[in-house]
Short mmCIF file of C-alpha atoms in Angstrom, two decimals:
data_model
loop_
_atom_site.label_atom_id
_atom_site.label_comp_id
_atom_site.label_asym_id
_atom_site.label_seq_id
_atom_site.Cartn_x
_atom_site.Cartn_y
_atom_site.Cartn_z
CA MET O 136 -80.47 65.41 66.38
CA SER O 137 -81.07 61.71 65.92
CA THR O 138 -83.70 59.25 64.78
CA ARG O 139 -84.18 55.60 65.76
CA GLU O 140 -86.06 53.08 63.65
CA ASN O 141 -84.01 49.88 63.85
CA PRO O 142 -82.10 49.33 67.11
CA ALA O 143 -80.01 46.61 65.45
CA GLY O 144 -79.03 48.82 62.52
CA LEU O 145 -75.98 50.98 61.93
CA VAL O 146 -75.43 54.16 63.90
CA VAL O 147 -74.40 56.85 61.41
CA LEU O 148 -73.24 60.44 61.82
CA ALA O 149 -73.94 62.92 59.00
CA VAL O 150 -71.72 66.04 58.88
CA ASP O 151 -72.37 69.02 56.60
CA ASP O 152 -72.18 72.76 57.20
CA GLU O 153 -75.07 73.41 54.79
CA ARG O 154 -78.57 72.85 56.17
CA ALA O 155 -79.99 71.57 52.88
CA GLY O 156 -77.18 69.07 52.43
CA LEU O 157 -77.43 67.87 56.02
CA ASP O 158 -81.21 67.47 55.84
CA GLU O 159 -80.94 65.52 52.58
CA MET O 160 -78.32 63.15 53.95
CA LYS O 161 -80.28 62.67 57.16
CA PHE O 162 -83.33 61.74 55.11
CA LEU O 163 -81.45 59.31 52.85
CA LEU O 164 -79.76 57.60 55.79
CA GLY O 165 -82.84 57.55 58.00
CA SER O 166 -84.94 56.03 55.21
CA ASN O 167 -82.54 53.12 54.73
CA PRO O 168 -83.41 49.91 56.61
CA ARG O 169 -79.72 49.24 57.28
CA VAL O 170 -79.57 52.31 59.52
CA GLY O 171 -80.82 52.25 63.09
CA ARG O 172 -79.91 55.75 64.14
CA VAL O 173 -78.80 58.99 62.47
CA LEU O 174 -76.86 61.67 64.32
CA THR O 175 -76.10 65.04 62.74
CA ALA O 176 -73.45 67.74 63.11
CA PHE O 177 -73.09 71.11 61.33
CA ASP O 178 -69.29 70.99 61.17
CA ALA O 179 -66.29 68.79 61.93
CA ALA O 180 -65.69 70.36 65.34
CA GLU O 181 -69.23 69.57 66.44
CA ALA O 182 -68.84 66.06 65.05
CA LEU O 183 -65.72 65.48 67.17
CA ARG O 184 -67.45 66.77 70.30
CA LEU O 185 -70.26 64.30 69.66
CA LEU O 186 -67.87 61.42 68.92
CA ARG O 187 -66.08 62.06 72.22
CA SER O 188 -69.33 62.29 74.15
CA ASP O 189 -69.74 60.34 77.39
CA ASP O 190 -73.53 60.32 77.07
CA PRO O 191 -74.61 56.91 78.49
CA GLU O 192 -77.21 56.49 75.76
CA LEU O 193 -74.64 56.96 73.01
CA ILE O 194 -71.89 54.78 74.47
CA ALA O 195 -74.17 51.92 75.48
CA GLY O 196 -72.91 48.65 74.00
CA ARG O 197 -69.67 50.19 72.71
CA GLU O 198 -66.21 48.98 73.63
CA GLU O 199 -63.81 51.26 75.47
CA ASN O 200 -62.23 53.79 73.08
CA GLU O 201 -64.57 52.65 70.29
CA SER O 202 -66.41 55.32 68.34
CA ILE O 203 -70.03 55.80 69.30
CA VAL O 204 -71.00 55.51 65.63
CA ASP O 205 -70.38 52.86 62.99
CA ALA O 206 -69.88 55.35 60.16
CA VAL O 207 -69.41 59.03 59.39
CA PHE O 208 -70.83 60.55 56.19
CA ALA O 209 -69.01 63.87 55.90
CA ASP O 210 -68.82 66.73 53.43
CA VAL O 211 -65.26 67.40 52.30
CA SER O 212 -65.36 71.22 52.15
CA MET O 213 -66.34 72.75 55.48
CA PRO O 214 -65.16 75.91 57.24
CA GLY O 215 -62.67 75.46 60.06
CA LEU O 216 -61.81 71.79 60.31
CA SER O 217 -62.29 70.22 56.85
CA GLY O 218 -63.57 66.75 56.10
CA MET O 219 -60.02 65.61 55.28
CA GLU O 220 -58.72 66.91 58.60
CA LEU O 221 -61.61 65.18 60.37
CA ALA O 222 -60.61 61.94 58.66
CA ARG O 223 -57.05 62.19 59.98
CA VAL O 224 -58.37 62.68 63.53
CA LEU O 225 -60.61 59.63 63.21
CA THR O 226 -57.63 57.41 62.44
CA ALA O 227 -56.48 57.97 66.04
CA PHE O 228 -59.50 56.06 67.34
CA ARG O 229 -58.59 52.54 68.45
CA ILE O 230 -61.69 51.30 66.61
CA PRO O 231 -62.44 54.11 64.13
CA PRO O 232 -65.78 54.51 62.39
CA ALA O 233 -66.01 53.89 58.67
CA LEU O 234 -65.74 57.12 56.69
CA VAL O 235 -67.70 58.11 53.60
CA PHE O 236 -67.16 61.48 51.91
CA ILE O 237 -70.06 63.36 50.32
CA THR O 238 -68.94 66.12 47.97
CA GLY O 239 -69.71 68.05 44.82
CA HIS O 240 -66.06 68.03 43.67
CA GLU O 241 -63.94 65.21 42.21
CA GLU O 242 -60.52 66.73 42.79
CA ASN O 243 -60.24 65.36 46.35
CA ALA O 244 -61.04 61.75 45.42
CA LEU O 245 -57.45 60.48 45.51
CA GLU O 246 -56.69 62.11 48.84
CA ALA O 247 -59.95 60.76 50.24
CA PHE O 248 -58.92 57.16 49.68
CA GLU O 249 -55.41 57.85 50.95
CA VAL O 250 -56.79 58.97 54.34
CA GLY O 251 -58.80 55.76 54.61
CA ALA O 252 -62.22 56.72 53.25
CA LEU O 253 -64.38 53.68 52.54
CA ASP O 254 -66.37 55.41 49.82
CA TYR O 255 -66.67 58.71 47.98
CA ILE O 256 -70.14 59.84 46.88
CA MET O 257 -70.70 62.70 44.48
CA LYS O 258 -73.54 65.16 45.11
CA PRO O 259 -76.41 64.99 44.56
CA ALA O 260 -76.51 61.65 46.36
CA ASN O 261 -79.40 59.26 45.83
CA ALA O 262 -80.87 56.37 47.81
CA ASP O 263 -79.25 53.63 45.70
CA ARG O 264 -75.77 55.12 45.95
CA VAL O 265 -76.09 55.61 49.71
CA ASP O 266 -77.33 52.03 50.07
CA ARG O 267 -74.26 50.70 48.24
CA ALA O 268 -72.01 52.59 50.66
CA LEU O 269 -73.95 51.21 53.63
CA ARG O 270 -73.64 47.66 52.29
CA THR O 271 -69.87 48.11 52.08
CA ILE O 272 -69.83 49.41 55.67
CA GLU O 273 -71.80 46.36 56.85
CA LYS O 274 -69.36 44.01 55.12
CA ASN O 275 -66.38 45.81 56.63
CA LYS O 276 -67.96 45.66 60.09
CA GLU O 277 -68.69 41.95 59.69
CA GLN O 278 -65.09 41.24 58.66
CA SER O 279 -63.81 43.19 61.66
CA GLY O 280 -66.07 41.20 63.98
CA LYS O 281 -64.91 37.85 62.61
CA SER O 282 -61.23 38.71 63.02
CA GLY O 283 -61.67 40.22 66.47
CA THR O 284 -59.71 43.30 65.40
CA PRO O 285 -60.64 46.27 63.23
CA GLN O 286 -59.73 45.79 59.58
CA PRO O 287 -58.14 48.54 57.47
CA LEU O 288 -60.91 50.48 55.78
CA GLU O 289 -59.21 50.26 52.42
CA ALA O 290 -59.40 46.45 52.59
CA ALA O 291 -63.20 46.46 52.61
CA VAL O 292 -64.99 44.51 49.92
CA PRO O 293 -65.73 46.97 47.12
CA ASP O 294 -69.14 47.32 45.51
CA ASP O 295 -69.89 46.31 41.93
CA ASP O 296 -69.33 49.82 40.61
CA GLU O 297 -65.95 50.53 42.16
CA VAL O 298 -63.99 53.31 40.57
CA ILE O 299 -60.33 54.15 41.04
CA PRO O 300 -59.22 57.79 41.26
CA VAL O 301 -56.14 58.51 39.13
CA GLU O 302 -54.26 61.76 38.53
CA LEU O 303 -53.82 62.99 34.96
CA ALA O 304 -51.98 66.29 34.46
CA GLY O 305 -53.36 67.78 37.65
CA THR O 306 -56.88 66.42 37.12
CA THR O 307 -58.38 63.51 39.03
CA ARG O 308 -60.18 61.05 36.79
CA MET O 309 -62.37 58.20 38.01
CA ILE O 310 -61.54 54.93 36.20
CA PRO O 311 -64.23 52.22 36.41
CA ARG O 312 -62.82 48.84 37.36
CA LYS O 313 -64.58 47.24 34.39
CA GLU O 314 -62.27 49.22 32.06
CA VAL O 315 -59.13 47.66 33.54
CA ARG O 316 -57.71 44.83 31.38
CA TRP O 317 -54.73 43.95 33.53
CA VAL O 318 -52.73 45.36 36.44
CA GLU O 319 -48.95 45.42 36.64
CA ALA O 320 -46.94 45.60 39.88
CA GLN O 321 -44.45 48.45 40.14
CA GLY O 322 -42.91 48.26 43.60
CA ASP O 323 -45.43 49.42 46.19
CA TYR O 324 -47.57 50.84 43.38
CA ALA O 325 -49.71 49.29 40.66
CA ARG O 326 -50.23 50.30 37.05
CA LEU O 327 -53.75 49.89 35.67
CA HIS O 328 -53.87 49.11 31.96
CA THR O 329 -57.00 50.06 29.99
CA THR O 330 -57.70 50.36 26.27
CA GLU O 331 -56.92 54.09 26.51
CA GLY O 332 -53.60 53.86 28.32
CA SER O 333 -52.16 53.12 31.75
CA HIS O 334 -52.40 54.79 35.14
CA LEU O 335 -50.12 54.47 38.19
CA VAL O 336 -51.97 54.26 41.52
CA ARG O 337 -50.75 54.14 45.11
CA ILE O 338 -52.15 50.67 45.77
CA PRO O 339 -50.03 47.49 46.04
CA LEU O 340 -50.88 44.69 43.62
CA ALA O 341 -51.52 42.29 46.51
CA GLN O 342 -54.22 44.58 47.85
CA LEU O 343 -55.97 44.79 44.49
CA GLU O 344 -55.73 41.01 44.18
CA GLU O 345 -57.63 40.65 47.45
CA ARG O 346 -60.19 43.35 46.70
CA TRP O 347 -60.93 42.36 43.11
CA GLY O 348 -60.88 38.58 43.37
CA GLU O 349 -64.66 38.34 43.59
CA ALA O 350 -64.97 40.65 40.59
CA GLY O 351 -63.18 38.19 38.29
CA PHE O 352 -59.56 39.30 38.55
CA LEU O 353 -56.87 36.64 39.04
CA ARG O 354 -53.16 36.78 39.87
CA ILE O 355 -51.25 34.94 37.11
CA HIS O 356 -47.74 36.09 37.98
CA ARG O 357 -46.00 37.98 40.76
CA SER O 358 -46.21 41.04 38.52
CA PHE O 359 -49.63 40.64 36.87
CA LEU O 360 -53.31 40.57 37.78
CA VAL O 361 -55.73 40.03 34.87
CA SER O 362 -59.45 40.20 34.15
CA LEU O 363 -60.41 36.57 33.52
CA ALA O 364 -63.35 37.66 31.34
CA LEU O 365 -60.85 39.07 28.82
CA VAL O 366 -58.62 35.99 28.55
CA SER O 367 -59.04 34.81 24.94
CA GLU O 368 -56.19 32.29 24.74
CA LEU O 369 -54.02 30.13 26.99
CA ARG O 370 -50.77 29.33 25.24
CA MET O 371 -48.08 26.77 26.08
CA SER O 372 -44.47 26.91 24.94
CA SER O 373 -41.13 25.48 26.00
CA SER O 374 -40.75 28.34 28.47
CA GLY O 375 -44.17 27.84 30.08
CA TYR O 376 -47.69 29.21 29.80
CA SER O 377 -48.95 32.63 28.79
CA VAL O 378 -52.37 34.23 28.30
CA VAL O 379 -53.64 36.52 25.57
CA LEU O 380 -56.06 39.25 26.61
CA GLY O 381 -58.79 40.63 24.39
CA GLY O 382 -60.97 43.65 25.00
CA GLY O 383 -58.56 45.78 22.96
CA PRO O 384 -55.25 45.23 21.17
CA PRO O 385 -54.18 41.62 21.96
CA LYS O 386 -51.80 41.49 24.90
CA GLU O 387 -49.75 38.43 25.85
CA LEU O 388 -48.65 38.04 29.48
CA PRO O 389 -46.63 35.28 31.17
CA VAL O 390 -48.16 32.86 33.67
CA SER O 391 -45.93 31.68 36.50
CA ARG O 392 -45.80 28.00 37.38
CA ARG O 393 -47.33 28.50 40.82
CA HIS O 394 -50.42 30.20 39.33
CA THR O 395 -50.96 27.87 36.38
CA ARG O 396 -53.22 25.32 38.10
CA GLU O 397 -55.65 27.89 39.51
CA LEU O 398 -55.78 29.71 36.18
CA LYS O 399 -56.64 26.51 34.32
CA ASP O 400 -59.29 25.60 36.86
CA ARG O 401 -60.90 29.03 36.66
CA LEU O 402 -60.86 29.11 32.86
CA VAL O 403 -62.48 25.67 32.64
CA LYS O 404 -65.03 26.35 35.37
CA ALA O 405 -66.37 29.58 33.84
CA PRO O 406 -67.61 28.01 30.55
CA ARG O 407 -69.15 25.08 32.41
CA ASP O 408 -71.08 27.40 34.69
CA SER O 409 -72.29 29.55 31.81
CA TRP O 410 -73.62 26.49 29.93
CA GLY O 411 -75.14 24.96 33.04
CA GLN O 412 -73.00 21.82 32.86
CA PRO O 413 -72.20 19.80 35.99
#
């Protein structure tokens, strides 16, 4: 089934083996002005048959080997081919659709992002949460168009409420970005430091630097990314500069020479903007 309200909007496929869940997602997507068309499938196998369709109406305007939809909103737990297995198949597309998981369980959050999911929405979904996911999809699509090549889904601009799934003794916990004071590089991984402790995630520091720049995080050293809002002091010594972070027990971190100028500029600019000075 499909609906069409805005021909210029996103084409989205909703996949859920439960009728109530599928109807709800179809309604939420179809009611959003960012969406031009909603397709539905009762399971992953049906979704793949639709995605590989040669229906002229569905492939009109699409590049060769490009998915016929801009995004897939899929339930994680489905009989037969699961949402995770569907995600791995989608990565074989030359220009894959964005993937958003809809689920009632948190334990698959980490795996979801590892297979390239752009977002992870907990049931019951609501219109605002779906809209945030659609905004992220639009931004990712725009970036892909500007570069001429599809961008990695994990490099999409995150929304204001981004959370990071971390594993704690077999349990997946969602850490809000706003709780992170600083991030420390550990090889190809990154360690998030909060007031409650630290968490190792499978994300390189350089990727977090790119994703979180607009949210007020700044690289001050090859090993450190900090929340500028928590910088309480900038210190100078014979060995160079360092910053002191508040928002918890004071923490002093070194600033490398190459990052000093940008840090100073950002720290001076923020107070001026807040006081409305030129």
